[in-house]
XYZ file of C-alpha atoms in Angstrom:
391
model
C 132.301 119.413 155.513
C 128.951 121.372 154.279
C 131.031 122.975 151.546
C 132.143 119.525 150.354
C 128.559 117.923 150.549
C 126.985 120.802 148.477
C 129.923 120.676 145.838
C 129.096 116.668 145.400
C 125.409 117.203 145.009
C 125.817 120.019 142.445
C 128.596 117.949 140.490
C 125.618 115.121 140.533
C 123.121 117.422 139.230
C 125.307 118.841 136.573
C 126.325 115.261 135.304
C 122.785 114.368 134.833
C 122.695 117.729 132.628
C 125.464 116.841 130.951
C 124.484 113.163 129.967
C 121.114 114.951 128.479
C 123.096 117.580 126.595
C 125.288 114.702 125.347
C 122.419 112.681 123.815
C 121.129 115.827 122.197
C 124.258 116.957 120.835
C 124.878 113.434 119.441
C 121.462 113.371 117.631
C 121.979 116.630 116.074
C 125.297 116.055 114.389
C 127.233 113.514 112.138
C 130.808 113.997 111.719
C 132.299 114.905 108.516
C 133.291 111.807 105.988
C 136.327 113.950 104.608
C 139.334 114.993 106.503
C 141.433 117.938 105.173
C 145.021 116.968 105.022
C 147.558 119.083 107.243
C 144.851 120.516 109.347
C 144.782 121.059 113.122
C 141.663 122.132 115.292
C 142.394 123.346 118.658
C 139.480 123.667 121.259
C 139.844 126.348 123.646
C 136.444 127.271 125.322
C 137.407 128.681 128.542
C 137.574 132.266 130.083
C 139.569 135.258 129.005
C 142.375 134.554 131.547
C 142.591 131.250 130.547
C 143.203 132.245 126.982
C 145.917 134.843 127.926
C 147.933 132.021 129.871
C 147.399 129.630 126.703
C 147.739 131.947 123.339
C 151.547 131.940 123.358
C 151.550 128.299 122.658
C 149.819 129.021 119.195
C 152.718 130.767 117.935
C 154.978 127.872 119.017
C 152.798 125.433 117.320
C 152.962 127.425 114.467
C 156.523 128.098 113.954
C 157.267 124.345 114.908
C 159.083 122.200 112.238
C 156.309 119.775 112.324
C 153.390 121.767 111.967
C 154.454 125.033 110.424
C 152.875 124.054 107.071
C 149.371 122.853 108.715
C 145.937 124.927 108.586
C 145.110 125.914 112.331
C 141.563 126.420 113.245
C 140.930 127.479 116.729
C 137.507 126.929 118.325
C 137.308 129.635 120.852
C 135.193 131.185 123.309
C 133.207 134.166 121.816
C 133.915 136.388 124.999
C 137.624 136.825 123.972
C 136.901 137.120 120.168
C 138.034 140.523 119.464
C 141.181 139.663 121.678
C 142.007 136.364 119.712
C 141.528 137.847 116.204
C 143.710 140.989 117.169
C 146.659 139.085 118.707
C 146.575 135.749 116.904
C 145.204 136.072 113.414
C 149.072 135.813 112.194
C 149.119 132.089 113.718
C 145.563 131.057 113.232
C 144.122 130.187 109.627
C 140.445 130.066 110.760
C 138.417 131.089 113.732
C 135.355 129.620 114.850
C 133.631 131.267 118.065
C 131.343 129.285 120.451
C 128.818 131.080 122.880
C 128.685 128.717 125.646
C 125.209 129.498 127.093
C 123.683 129.319 123.585
C 125.428 126.014 122.877
C 123.816 124.456 125.889
C 120.385 126.224 125.599
C 119.682 126.569 121.930
C 119.262 123.346 119.730
C 119.479 125.206 116.352
C 122.748 127.214 117.420
C 124.089 123.897 118.701
C 123.341 121.942 115.512
C 124.774 125.084 113.287
C 127.931 125.267 115.335
C 128.499 121.548 115.226
C 128.179 121.670 111.398
C 130.406 124.465 111.120
C 133.120 122.681 113.348
C 132.631 119.609 111.467
C 133.214 120.832 107.762
C 135.203 119.095 106.847
C 137.281 116.644 109.385
C 140.759 117.378 110.663
C 143.989 115.748 110.773
C 144.530 116.352 114.272
C 142.448 117.690 117.113
C 143.917 119.167 120.014
C 142.297 119.669 123.309
C 145.139 121.339 125.605
C 143.240 122.393 128.533
C 143.919 120.524 131.910
C 140.517 121.039 133.534
C 138.858 119.293 130.672
C 134.781 119.489 130.828
C 132.412 116.996 129.699
C 130.259 119.101 127.402
C 133.007 121.745 126.234
C 136.039 119.530 125.369
C 135.462 115.653 125.659
C 131.903 115.738 124.076
C 133.153 117.909 120.949
C 136.175 115.889 120.595
C 134.169 112.708 120.331
C 131.896 114.174 117.288
C 134.519 115.865 115.333
C 136.106 113.242 112.792
C 139.999 113.259 113.130
C 142.818 110.753 112.814
C 144.335 111.856 115.804
C 142.358 113.157 119.029
C 145.235 114.422 121.544
C 144.153 115.976 124.881
C 145.539 116.488 128.600
C 145.382 113.635 130.804
C 143.796 116.271 133.109
C 142.251 116.265 136.448
C 138.895 116.089 137.977
C 137.779 119.689 138.833
C 135.482 120.090 135.806
C 134.013 116.499 135.844
C 133.149 113.273 137.663
C 135.115 109.963 137.947
C 132.709 108.198 135.488
C 132.901 111.190 133.182
C 136.511 111.226 132.835
C 136.557 107.575 132.130
C 134.216 108.162 129.431
C 135.688 110.991 128.239
C 139.099 109.404 128.146
C 138.247 107.025 125.566
C 137.232 109.392 122.902
C 141.144 110.628 122.567
C 143.643 108.519 120.758
C 146.290 109.769 123.052
C 146.405 111.724 126.249
C 149.479 113.863 127.218
C 150.598 112.935 130.830
C 150.000 115.846 133.573
C 151.857 116.017 136.735
C 149.814 115.534 140.016
C 149.188 118.108 142.171
C 149.028 122.128 141.883
C 150.833 123.531 139.108
C 150.803 127.085 137.425
C 148.507 127.041 134.739
C 150.714 128.612 132.364
C 153.138 125.853 133.148
C 150.374 123.548 132.444
C 149.906 124.424 128.904
C 153.614 124.269 128.525
C 153.575 120.808 129.852
C 150.778 119.911 127.112
C 152.885 121.502 124.288
C 156.007 119.968 125.259
C 154.713 116.572 125.294
C 152.877 116.984 122.192
C 155.578 118.429 120.316
C 158.302 116.401 121.928
C 160.597 119.409 122.682
C 161.572 121.445 125.432
C 160.257 125.178 125.440
C 161.685 128.146 127.139
C 158.643 130.397 127.803
C 158.411 131.464 131.288
C 155.315 133.610 131.512
C 152.494 134.830 129.002
C 153.535 137.836 126.802
C 151.377 140.111 124.671
C 152.600 142.588 122.165
C 150.107 145.282 122.193
C 148.341 145.835 118.703
C 149.731 149.173 116.959
C 146.619 151.145 117.088
C 145.827 154.167 118.847
C 143.958 154.305 122.154
C 140.643 155.979 121.593
C 140.673 157.278 125.437
C 142.753 160.443 126.570
C 144.569 158.827 129.263
C 146.532 160.588 131.990
C 150.109 160.901 131.765
C 150.687 158.504 134.964
C 148.105 156.729 136.121
C 147.015 153.501 138.123
C 144.188 151.269 136.962
C 141.815 150.083 139.372
C 140.015 147.027 138.196
C 136.816 146.464 140.178
C 135.226 143.803 138.195
C 135.473 139.751 138.727
C 133.539 137.077 137.167
C 131.546 136.355 140.477
C 130.442 138.521 143.455
C 132.534 136.372 145.963
C 135.723 137.598 144.151
C 135.023 141.154 144.449
C 136.603 143.315 147.079
C 134.339 146.055 148.625
C 134.172 149.195 146.506
C 134.365 151.352 149.531
C 137.866 149.837 149.987
C 138.783 150.804 146.239
C 137.653 154.404 146.825
C 140.014 154.447 149.876
C 142.968 152.948 147.820
C 142.050 155.416 145.129
C 142.417 158.314 147.169
C 145.692 156.979 148.646
C 147.268 156.378 145.660
C 146.312 159.961 144.237
C 147.200 161.909 147.561
C 150.256 160.138 148.525
C 151.861 159.049 145.327
C 150.636 161.177 142.777
C 148.814 158.911 140.605
C 145.765 159.669 138.468
C 143.057 157.040 138.661
C 141.618 155.238 135.892
C 138.698 152.817 136.778
C 138.013 149.815 134.670
C 135.331 146.800 134.678
C 132.906 145.160 132.778
C 129.304 146.068 131.784
C 127.814 144.395 134.797
C 130.031 146.525 137.009
C 128.377 149.960 136.227
C 126.444 150.008 139.603
C 129.833 149.524 141.208
C 131.276 152.251 139.171
C 128.554 154.729 140.482
C 129.058 153.572 143.940
C 132.691 154.394 143.501
C 132.036 157.907 142.085
C 129.844 158.670 145.050
C 132.333 157.710 147.546
C 135.634 158.997 145.827
C 134.132 161.856 144.214
C 135.162 163.542 140.965
C 138.972 163.499 139.492
C 139.061 160.078 137.927
C 138.456 158.424 134.434
C 135.557 156.195 134.287
C 136.136 153.432 131.614
C 133.676 150.835 133.395
C 132.010 149.019 130.528
C 133.536 151.425 127.736
C 136.293 149.176 126.719
C 136.366 146.616 124.603
C 139.106 143.755 125.329
C 141.585 145.385 122.547
C 141.082 148.741 123.958
C 141.503 147.623 127.477
C 144.889 146.264 126.530
C 145.790 149.676 125.553
C 144.734 150.989 128.604
C 146.666 148.762 130.659
C 149.907 148.931 128.401
C 150.216 152.640 129.201
C 149.519 152.258 132.789
C 152.028 152.283 135.777
C 150.048 150.266 138.306
C 147.171 147.970 138.734
C 145.070 146.996 141.696
C 142.517 144.372 140.858
C 140.400 141.607 141.960
C 141.621 138.427 140.858
C 140.179 138.032 137.307
C 141.373 138.297 133.791
C 142.688 141.942 134.050
C 145.944 141.142 135.962
C 146.908 138.301 133.488
C 146.529 140.821 130.593
C 148.650 143.354 132.655
C 151.412 140.730 133.495
C 151.532 139.862 129.770
C 151.898 143.386 128.834
C 154.831 143.943 131.113
C 152.962 146.573 133.283
C 155.499 147.730 136.195
C 153.473 146.468 139.107
C 150.485 144.699 139.499
C 148.695 143.995 143.068
C 145.858 141.470 143.119
C 143.453 141.271 146.137
C 142.476 137.857 146.385
C 140.223 135.291 147.892
C 141.483 131.982 147.471
C 139.712 130.598 144.297
C 142.130 128.391 142.333
C 144.812 128.794 144.357
C 148.283 127.924 142.965
C 146.896 127.755 139.382
C 146.190 131.239 138.600
C 147.382 132.944 141.592
C 150.342 133.507 142.488
C 152.817 133.954 139.691
C 155.885 132.214 140.369
C 158.085 134.825 142.008
C 161.086 134.432 140.060
C 159.557 134.985 136.684
C 156.857 137.654 137.697
C 158.544 139.805 140.779
C 156.040 142.516 139.587
C 152.986 140.166 140.839
C 151.833 141.221 144.179
C 149.086 139.047 145.845
C 147.214 140.201 148.955
C 145.942 136.814 150.418
C 142.739 136.202 152.503
C 143.945 135.600 156.018
C 142.976 131.957 156.035
C 145.632 131.785 153.165
C 148.313 134.033 154.765
C 148.276 132.076 157.898
C 149.383 128.654 156.457
C 150.020 128.593 152.684
C 151.240 124.982 152.701
C 147.988 124.002 154.482
C 145.640 125.886 152.508
C 147.431 124.531 149.190
C 146.553 121.071 150.123
C 143.041 122.378 150.947
C 142.578 124.168 147.765
C 143.590 121.092 145.651
C 141.232 118.622 147.933
C 138.356 121.198 146.792
C 139.207 120.902 143.032
C 140.911 124.497 143.442
C 137.721 126.262 144.392
C 136.912 128.052 147.360
C 134.570 130.996 148.494
C 136.166 132.851 151.337
C 134.819 135.870 152.368
C 136.863 138.947 150.731
C 135.437 141.167 153.680
C 138.396 139.539 155.676
C 140.769 141.323 153.527
C 141.065 144.672 155.307
C 141.927 148.182 153.954
C 144.941 148.160 155.965
C 146.241 144.989 154.554
C 145.997 146.552 151.204
C 147.172 149.833 152.048
C 150.202 148.112 153.612
C 150.967 145.961 150.552
C 150.622 148.868 148.204
C 152.993 150.850 150.403
C 155.572 148.212 150.369
C 155.242 147.699 146.437
C 155.746 151.636 145.848
C 158.420 152.373 148.208
C 160.687 149.364 147.771
């Protein structure tokens, strides 16, 4: 009950902030008068994992009979810029990169970006994201000049009802979305099937690794331990990761490659104190494109639930083990078993005790939760890994 009350209060506060930002943005830009014929703007400003689960549909759009000769512009989140430009330059004619934090806080930057987005207008604007946001999708859609503005019917996990009612009016067409929890890749598929009016046979994300030499000297046979996550409450203990690393090395003969972002350096130092020497520390040392090379050559991953497992699955890594606290259950975790038998989620006990009940609860909370990762014991993780490696 307390969690729900806090969530409601936060949403009310954020809604007033969104209104203020909306007013400021409206004053700082004017839609372009001219529309470039046969042009599409795709708005996709969410996180790295969201991009991985979406990006294959850019190729589908580019190769479609109706839009193959359109100029495609992708408005993307700057956090995945290097990866987007590396993987999708063959399908995207122009990239526009937006720093979400600066867009909210910096009036000059906001005006500059909106002018870049709006010069000129587009024949079609696509906002495929299911969890639309008032600032980062609907507001931009409203301000862009386009003949057709097409978005997902969406849900309420990122906005209040009044925001959605208002935002819905900014679109000329909303693609219907099924009720309930749906795997995020399938949400993207649902949108593009609705937009293109064709059935698509894509089953899961795929990435063809870039043909470039990996800048790191990697072991011959190694397991990747990814210790980072977007929030502290989604991180399993470093002590646990060190114990798992020892087991993988001693019992199964894997060398250990430790990965994470720049903000995980303190955790990497703790890992080194607990594990000792004899591992390759790449925490904070890889670009996204370099991380792709590291994952592509690895045999096994053990990770918190974050973008890295999505990259590993898309690259076809043999086994991916995810330690998971329950956030966004059913949308990003787990992968459908029939399509990704190499994806193994280790659930928080509250989930494992009654998956069906937790699915309903997660949906009611807007897919969010902050279950204590400490409840996932070392024994649970070791047992799951043993099961994967001895099957």
